[in-house]
Every structure is written in structure tokens, then in C-alpha cells.
């Protein structure tokens, strides 16, 4: 407060979003070692949030909410729909998220837990490796495959587990994900990564990108109407409910404009 006026001071981040980085990268794909490092740093900040008392669930992890700087730091931005976890609560008060990146349980079926952030991180890492746009094929990401590269096969298996529709089949915590990613990083340092172009010719289904006619497409954070079923496991009817057209702007509930929060990753301080 100064001169009877309220103001908000925010950090200026000199960098670009991960989404912008992908859009200017051929095939929208980053090298696996870089993707693993991004995953490790994101795990650290998510683990910090999840271990707060009470825990904070971010709920909106996607490339456009991750900032990269020239000196290698990552920033997690936009805490607009983050929520405090309340043990025993049946479900979230409102269903907000980003189509393609949000876990199935965010669609107003049950309470969002830290496992929803595990799912969103898995989808984000998958996008960085494959070039696929999750918002175009929600809950149906193409399978990653690194033929003849054992360490990367472990990465493929980890991501497949992270994006399981059944939350009970995902890694138990984001810290477990970090530990496995660090082990994979150590393995990559002791092996030679073979880029896809240098590998023998394989069928088109092997680790191929899916070019989009909309390279600038971003999944918006929006209200997501609940699906017409109460089951906790994805079914065709649930998919139909998810993929129906998004509500118009007039139909969306008005939300107060919240200040954009920033959390730093990769240095000694975490900002909230």
C-alpha cells in the first residue's frame, strides 16, 4: 500500500515458456536428457507443494505454465486453480483444468489429490519427447518407444505409468517419480543416446511426432462440465462426455481475476 493505492510487485522472468520452446523446436521434440532434467526440476517444486501443511495441489501443469530462462532455471507459473487438499472431502468444489493435461479425476468425479499432478507431469514429459499435442487426443497419447535403448525404455515405462487413467496405478508420489528420473539421468550419462534419425528404419508407429496444423495451439484453463457418469474408471461414455464441445464464454461462471503467482525451480529459493 502506497499513497492509498494497493499494488502488487511481481518478478520479471526473462525467458520463454516451455510451450514456446517446443513450438520453435523442429518436430516439437526435445532431447531425452533435457526432458529428464526438466522433469526432475518440476518434481522438486511439486514435491515442495505436496509436502506443505496443508498440501497444495497445482492442478494445471502444462508447457505454457512453465517458464525457462537462459541460465537454466525453471519457473512454475499461474496458480489460478491450485487448491489446498482437504482430507476426507468427497470431491472438488468446481471442476477446472486444461483438456489433455488434466487427470480424469479432475472432471468433477472425485477429489483431486497429488496424483493428479503426477498425471499432468507425465503428459507434459510425453509431449516434450513425442511432439504430440495432448489436447487433441486427451487420454489417448501415442505410445513412446525407444528401441534398443534400455535406459530410455525405463523412461518410457515411467511415463506410461504416470499417465495411467486409474490413479492407483500411477507412482505413489511425485518424489518417487523424481527418484526414478534421477536414476534415469545417471544412466543416460553412462550411455550413448541414439537420435531417432540415426536408428534403423522402423514402422511409423515407432516414436513419431504428430505434426499439427495449429502449431500455436494451447489448451486453455477452463471450467470442465462433469461427465454423465459416476464411475472412477474411464469408459467410452466418459470419453464422449470429455470430448464434447467446450461451453461458450457466456456459459462459463465468472471468476475473480487472481494475481499470477510464480514459483522458482532450480535455485536455492522457492517463491510463492
Coordinates of N, CA and C in Angstrom, one line a residue, residues 64-209:
X64 N 2.7 -24.4 -21.2 CA 2.5 -22.9 -21.1 C 2.6 -22.3 -19.7
X65 N 2.6 -23.2 -18.7 CA 2.7 -22.8 -17.3 C 4.1 -23.0 -16.7
X66 N 5.1 -23.3 -17.6 CA 6.4 -23.5 -17.2 C 7.3 -22.5 -17.9
X67 N 8.1 -21.7 -17.2 CA 9.0 -20.7 -17.8 C 10.4 -21.2 -17.8
X68 N 11.2 -21.0 -18.8 CA 12.6 -21.4 -18.9 C 13.4 -20.1 -19.1
X69 N 14.5 -20.0 -18.4 CA 15.4 -18.9 -18.5 C 16.7 -19.3 -19.2
X70 N 17.5 -18.3 -19.6 CA 18.8 -18.6 -20.3 C 19.8 -19.3 -19.4
X71 N 19.7 -19.1 -18.1 CA 20.7 -19.7 -17.2 C 20.2 -21.0 -16.6
X72 N 19.2 -21.6 -17.2 CA 18.8 -23.0 -16.8 C 17.8 -23.1 -15.7
X73 N 17.3 -22.0 -15.2 CA 16.2 -22.1 -14.2 C 14.9 -22.3 -14.8
X74 N 14.0 -23.0 -14.0 CA 12.6 -23.2 -14.4 C 11.7 -22.5 -13.4
X75 N 10.6 -22.0 -13.9 CA 9.6 -21.3 -13.0 C 8.3 -21.9 -13.3
X76 N 7.6 -22.3 -12.3 CA 6.2 -22.8 -12.4 C 5.3 -21.6 -12.2
X77 N 4.4 -21.3 -13.1 CA 3.6 -20.0 -13.1 C 2.1 -20.4 -13.1
X78 N 1.4 -19.4 -12.7 CA -0.1 -19.4 -12.8 C -0.7 -20.4 -11.8
X79 N -0.9 -20.0 -10.6 CA -1.5 -20.8 -9.6 C -3.0 -20.5 -9.5
X80 N -3.6 -20.1 -10.6 CA -5.0 -19.7 -10.6 C -6.0 -20.7 -10.1
X81 N -5.8 -22.0 -10.4 CA -6.7 -23.0 -10.0 C -6.1 -24.0 -9.0
X82 N -4.9 -23.7 -8.5 CA -4.3 -24.5 -7.4 C -5.3 -24.6 -6.2
X83 N -5.3 -25.7 -5.5 CA -6.2 -25.8 -4.3 C -5.5 -26.5 -3.2
X84 N -6.0 -26.2 -2.0 CA -5.5 -26.8 -0.8 C -6.2 -28.1 -0.6
X85 N -5.4 -29.2 -0.4 CA -6.0 -30.5 -0.2 C -6.7 -30.6 1.2
X86 N -7.9 -31.1 1.2 CA -8.6 -31.2 2.4 C -9.0 -32.7 2.6
X87 N -8.3 -33.4 3.5 CA -8.6 -34.9 3.7 C -10.1 -35.1 4.0
X88 N -10.6 -36.1 3.4 CA -12.0 -36.5 3.6 C -13.0 -35.8 2.8
X89 N -12.6 -34.8 2.0 CA -13.5 -34.1 1.1 C -13.9 -35.1 0.0
X90 N -15.2 -35.1 -0.4 CA -15.6 -36.1 -1.4 C -15.2 -35.7 -2.8
X91 N -15.2 -34.5 -3.1 CA -14.8 -34.0 -4.5 C -14.5 -32.6 -4.5
X92 N -13.9 -32.1 -5.5 CA -13.6 -30.7 -5.6 C -14.8 -29.8 -5.8
X93 N -14.8 -28.6 -5.3 CA -15.9 -27.7 -5.4 C -16.3 -27.4 -6.8
X94 N -15.3 -27.1 -7.6 CA -15.5 -26.8 -9.0 C -14.5 -27.6 -9.9
X95 N -14.9 -27.9 -11.1 CA -14.0 -28.7 -12.0 C -13.3 -27.7 -12.9
X96 N -12.1 -27.4 -12.7 CA -11.3 -26.6 -13.6 C -10.1 -27.4 -14.0
X97 N -9.6 -27.1 -15.2 CA -8.4 -27.8 -15.7 C -8.2 -27.5 -17.2
X98 N -7.3 -28.2 -17.8 CA -6.9 -28.0 -19.2 C -7.1 -29.3 -19.9
X99 N -7.9 -29.4 -20.9 CA -8.2 -30.6 -21.6 C -6.9 -31.2 -22.2
X100 N -6.7 -32.5 -21.9 CA -5.5 -33.1 -22.4 C -4.4 -33.3 -21.4
X101 N -4.4 -32.3 -20.5 CA -3.3 -32.3 -19.4 C -3.9 -32.7 -18.1
X102 N -5.2 -32.4 -17.8 CA -5.8 -32.7 -16.5 C -6.1 -34.2 -16.4
X103 N -5.9 -34.7 -15.2 CA -6.2 -36.1 -14.9 C -7.7 -36.3 -14.9
X104 N -8.2 -37.6 -15.2 CA -9.6 -37.9 -15.3 C -10.3 -37.5 -14.0
X105 N -9.7 -37.6 -12.9 CA -10.4 -37.3 -11.6 C -10.7 -35.8 -11.4
X106 N -10.1 -35.0 -12.3 CA -10.4 -33.5 -12.2 C -11.7 -33.2 -12.8
X107 N -12.4 -34.1 -13.5 CA -13.6 -33.8 -14.2 C -14.8 -34.0 -13.2
X108 N -14.7 -33.4 -12.0 CA -15.8 -33.3 -11.0 C -16.3 -34.7 -10.6
X109 N -15.4 -35.7 -10.6 CA -15.9 -37.0 -10.2 C -15.5 -37.4 -8.8
X110 N -14.3 -36.8 -8.4 CA -13.8 -37.1 -7.0 C -12.8 -36.0 -6.6
X111 N -12.3 -36.1 -5.5 CA -11.4 -35.0 -5.0 C -10.0 -35.2 -5.7
X112 N -9.5 -34.0 -6.1 CA -8.1 -34.0 -6.7 C -7.1 -34.2 -5.7
X113 N -6.2 -35.1 -5.9 CA -5.0 -35.4 -5.0 C -3.7 -35.1 -5.7
X114 N -2.6 -35.3 -5.0 CA -1.3 -35.1 -5.6 C -1.1 -36.0 -6.8
X115 N -1.8 -37.1 -6.9 CA -1.7 -37.9 -8.1 C -2.1 -37.3 -9.4
X116 N -3.0 -36.3 -9.3 CA -3.4 -35.5 -10.5 C -2.2 -34.8 -11.1
X117 N -1.3 -34.2 -10.2 CA -0.1 -33.6 -10.7 C 0.9 -34.5 -11.3
X118 N 0.9 -35.8 -10.7 CA 1.7 -36.8 -11.3 C 1.3 -37.1 -12.8
X119 N 0.0 -37.2 -13.0 CA -0.6 -37.4 -14.3 C -0.2 -36.2 -15.3
X120 N -0.4 -35.0 -14.8 CA -0.1 -33.9 -15.7 C 1.4 -33.8 -16.1
X121 N 2.2 -34.1 -15.1 CA 3.7 -34.1 -15.4 C 4.0 -35.1 -16.4
X122 N 3.4 -36.3 -16.3 CA 3.6 -37.4 -17.3 C 3.2 -37.0 -18.7
X123 N 2.1 -36.3 -18.8 CA 1.6 -35.9 -20.1 C 2.6 -34.8 -20.7
X124 N 3.0 -33.9 -19.8 CA 3.9 -32.8 -20.2 C 5.2 -33.4 -20.7
X125 N 5.8 -34.4 -20.0 CA 7.0 -35.0 -20.4 C 6.8 -35.8 -21.7
X126 N 5.7 -36.4 -21.9 CA 5.4 -37.2 -23.1 C 5.4 -36.2 -24.3
X127 N 4.7 -35.1 -24.1 CA 4.7 -34.1 -25.2 C 6.1 -33.6 -25.6
X128 N 6.9 -33.4 -24.6 CA 8.3 -32.9 -24.9 C 9.1 -34.0 -25.7
X129 N 8.8 -35.2 -25.5 CA 9.5 -36.3 -26.1 C 8.9 -36.7 -27.5
X130 N 7.6 -36.6 -27.6 CA 6.9 -37.1 -28.8 C 6.5 -36.0 -29.8
X131 N 6.3 -34.8 -29.3 CA 5.8 -33.8 -30.2 C 4.3 -33.8 -30.4
X132 N 3.7 -34.7 -29.7 CA 2.2 -34.8 -29.8 C 1.6 -33.8 -29.0
X133 N 0.4 -33.3 -29.4 CA -0.3 -32.3 -28.6 C -1.4 -33.0 -27.8
X134 N -1.3 -33.1 -26.5 CA -2.3 -33.8 -25.7 C -3.7 -33.3 -25.8
X135 N -3.9 -32.0 -26.0 CA -5.3 -31.5 -26.1 C -6.0 -32.0 -27.3
X136 N -5.3 -32.5 -28.3 CA -6.0 -33.1 -29.5 C -6.4 -34.5 -29.3
X137 N -5.8 -35.2 -28.4 CA -6.1 -36.6 -28.2 C -6.1 -36.9 -26.7
X138 N -7.0 -36.2 -25.9 CA -7.0 -36.4 -24.5 C -7.2 -37.9 -24.1
X139 N -6.4 -38.3 -23.1 CA -6.5 -39.7 -22.5 C -6.1 -40.7 -23.6
X140 N -5.5 -40.4 -24.6 CA -5.1 -41.3 -25.7 C -3.8 -40.9 -26.3
X141 N -2.8 -40.8 -25.5 CA -1.4 -40.4 -26.0 C -0.8 -41.6 -26.7
X142 N -0.1 -41.4 -27.9 CA 0.5 -42.4 -28.6 C 1.7 -43.0 -27.7
X143 N 1.9 -44.3 -27.9 CA 2.9 -44.9 -27.1 C 4.3 -44.5 -27.5
X144 N 5.2 -44.2 -26.5 CA 6.6 -43.9 -26.7 C 7.3 -45.2 -26.9
X145 N 8.3 -45.2 -27.7 CA 9.1 -46.4 -27.9 C 10.5 -46.1 -28.3
X146 N 11.5 -46.5 -27.5 CA 12.9 -46.3 -27.7 C 13.5 -47.7 -27.9
X147 N 13.6 -48.1 -29.2 CA 14.1 -49.5 -29.4 C 15.5 -49.6 -29.1
X148 N 15.9 -50.7 -28.4 CA 17.3 -51.0 -28.1 C 18.0 -50.0 -27.2
X149 N 17.3 -49.2 -26.5 CA 18.0 -48.2 -25.6 C 17.4 -48.4 -24.2
X150 N 18.0 -49.3 -23.4 CA 17.4 -49.8 -22.1 C 17.1 -48.6 -21.2
X151 N 18.0 -47.6 -21.1 CA 17.7 -46.5 -20.1 C 16.5 -45.7 -20.6
X152 N 16.3 -45.5 -21.9 CA 15.1 -44.7 -22.3 C 13.9 -45.6 -22.3
X153 N 14.1 -46.9 -22.3 CA 12.9 -47.8 -22.2 C 12.4 -47.6 -20.7
X154 N 13.2 -47.4 -19.8 CA 12.8 -47.2 -18.4 C 12.0 -45.8 -18.4
X155 N 12.5 -44.8 -19.1 CA 11.7 -43.6 -19.2 C 10.4 -43.7 -19.8
X156 N 10.3 -44.5 -20.8 CA 9.0 -44.8 -21.5 C 8.1 -45.5 -20.5
X157 N 8.6 -46.5 -19.7 CA 7.7 -47.2 -18.8 C 7.3 -46.3 -17.7
X158 N 8.1 -45.4 -17.2 CA 7.8 -44.5 -16.1 C 6.6 -43.5 -16.6
X159 N 6.8 -43.0 -17.8 CA 5.8 -42.0 -18.3 C 4.4 -42.8 -18.5
X160 N 4.5 -44.0 -19.0 CA 3.3 -44.7 -19.2 C 2.6 -45.0 -17.9
X161 N 3.3 -45.2 -16.8 CA 2.7 -45.4 -15.5 C 2.1 -44.1 -15.0
X162 N 2.8 -43.0 -15.2 CA 2.4 -41.7 -14.7 C 1.0 -41.3 -15.4
X163 N 0.8 -41.6 -16.6 CA -0.4 -41.2 -17.3 C -1.5 -42.3 -17.3
X164 N -1.4 -43.2 -16.4 CA -2.4 -44.2 -16.2 C -3.7 -43.5 -15.8
X165 N -4.9 -43.9 -16.5 CA -6.1 -43.3 -16.1 C -6.6 -43.7 -14.7
X166 N -6.2 -44.9 -14.3 CA -6.5 -45.3 -12.9 C -5.4 -44.7 -12.0
X167 N -5.8 -43.8 -11.2 CA -4.7 -43.1 -10.3 C -4.0 -44.1 -9.4
X168 N -4.6 -45.2 -9.1 CA -3.9 -46.2 -8.2 C -2.8 -46.9 -8.9
X169 N -2.7 -46.8 -10.2 CA -1.7 -47.4 -11.0 C -0.5 -46.5 -11.3
X170 N -0.6 -45.2 -10.9 CA 0.5 -44.2 -11.0 C 1.5 -44.4 -9.9
X171 N 2.7 -43.8 -10.1 CA 3.6 -43.8 -9.0 C 3.0 -43.2 -7.7
X172 N 3.4 -43.7 -6.6 CA 2.7 -43.3 -5.3 C 2.9 -41.8 -5.0
X173 N 3.9 -41.2 -5.5 CA 4.1 -39.8 -5.1 C 5.0 -39.1 -6.2
X174 N 5.1 -37.8 -6.2 CA 5.9 -37.1 -7.1 C 7.4 -37.3 -6.7
X175 N 7.7 -37.6 -5.5 CA 9.0 -37.8 -5.0 C 9.5 -39.2 -5.6
X176 N 8.7 -40.2 -5.7 CA 9.0 -41.4 -6.3 C 9.4 -41.2 -7.8
X177 N 8.6 -40.3 -8.5 CA 8.9 -40.0 -9.9 C 10.3 -39.4 -10.0
X178 N 10.6 -38.4 -9.1 CA 11.9 -37.7 -9.1 C 13.0 -38.7 -8.9
X179 N 12.9 -39.7 -8.0 CA 14.0 -40.6 -7.7 C 14.2 -41.5 -9.0
X180 N 13.2 -41.9 -9.7 CA 13.4 -42.7 -10.9 C 14.0 -41.8 -12.0
X181 N 13.5 -40.6 -12.1 CA 14.1 -39.7 -13.2 C 15.6 -39.5 -12.9
X182 N 16.0 -39.3 -11.6 CA 17.4 -39.1 -11.3 C 18.2 -40.3 -11.7
X183 N 17.6 -41.5 -11.4 CA 18.3 -42.8 -11.8 C 18.5 -42.9 -13.3
X184 N 17.4 -42.5 -14.0 CA 17.5 -42.5 -15.5 C 18.5 -41.5 -16.0
X185 N 18.6 -40.3 -15.3 CA 19.6 -39.3 -15.7 C 21.0 -39.9 -15.5
X186 N 21.2 -40.5 -14.4 CA 22.5 -41.1 -14.2 C 22.9 -42.2 -15.2
X187 N 21.8 -43.0 -15.6 CA 22.0 -44.0 -16.6 C 22.4 -43.4 -18.0
X188 N 21.7 -42.3 -18.3 CA 22.0 -41.6 -19.6 C 23.4 -41.1 -19.7
X189 N 24.0 -40.7 -18.5 CA 25.3 -40.2 -18.5 C 26.3 -41.3 -18.9
X190 N 25.9 -42.5 -18.6 CA 26.8 -43.7 -18.8 C 26.6 -44.4 -20.2
X191 N 25.6 -43.9 -20.9 CA 25.3 -44.5 -22.2 C 25.3 -43.4 -23.3
X192 N 25.2 -43.9 -24.5 CA 25.1 -43.0 -25.7 C 23.7 -43.0 -26.2
X193 N 23.1 -41.8 -26.2 CA 21.8 -41.6 -26.8 C 21.8 -41.6 -28.3
X194 N 21.0 -42.4 -28.9 CA 21.0 -42.5 -30.4 C 19.8 -41.8 -30.9
X195 N 19.9 -40.6 -31.5 CA 18.7 -39.9 -32.0 C 18.0 -40.8 -33.0
X196 N 16.7 -40.5 -33.0 CA 15.8 -41.4 -33.9 C 16.3 -41.4 -35.3
X197 N 16.8 -40.3 -35.8 CA 17.1 -40.2 -37.2 C 18.3 -41.2 -37.5
X198 N 19.1 -41.5 -36.5 CA 20.2 -42.4 -36.7 C 19.9 -43.9 -36.5
X199 N 18.7 -44.2 -36.1 CA 18.3 -45.5 -35.8 C 17.9 -46.2 -37.1
X200 N 17.9 -47.6 -37.1 CA 17.4 -48.3 -38.3 C 16.0 -47.9 -38.6
X201 N 15.6 -48.0 -39.9 CA 14.2 -47.7 -40.2 C 13.2 -48.6 -39.5
X202 N 12.2 -48.0 -38.9 CA 11.2 -48.7 -38.1 C 9.8 -48.3 -38.6
X203 N 8.8 -49.1 -38.2 CA 7.4 -48.7 -38.7 C 7.0 -47.3 -38.2
X204 N 6.1 -46.6 -38.8 CA 5.7 -45.3 -38.5 C 5.2 -45.1 -37.1
X205 N 4.8 -46.2 -36.4 CA 4.3 -46.1 -35.1 C 5.4 -45.9 -34.0
X206 N 6.6 -46.1 -34.4 CA 7.7 -46.1 -33.5 C 8.2 -44.6 -33.2
X207 N 7.8 -44.0 -32.1 CA 8.3 -42.8 -31.6 C 8.2 -41.7 -32.7
X208 N 7.1 -41.5 -33.3 CA 6.9 -40.5 -34.4 C 6.2 -39.3 -33.9
X209 N 6.5 -38.1 -34.4 CA 5.7 -36.9 -34.0 C 4.4 -36.9 -34.7

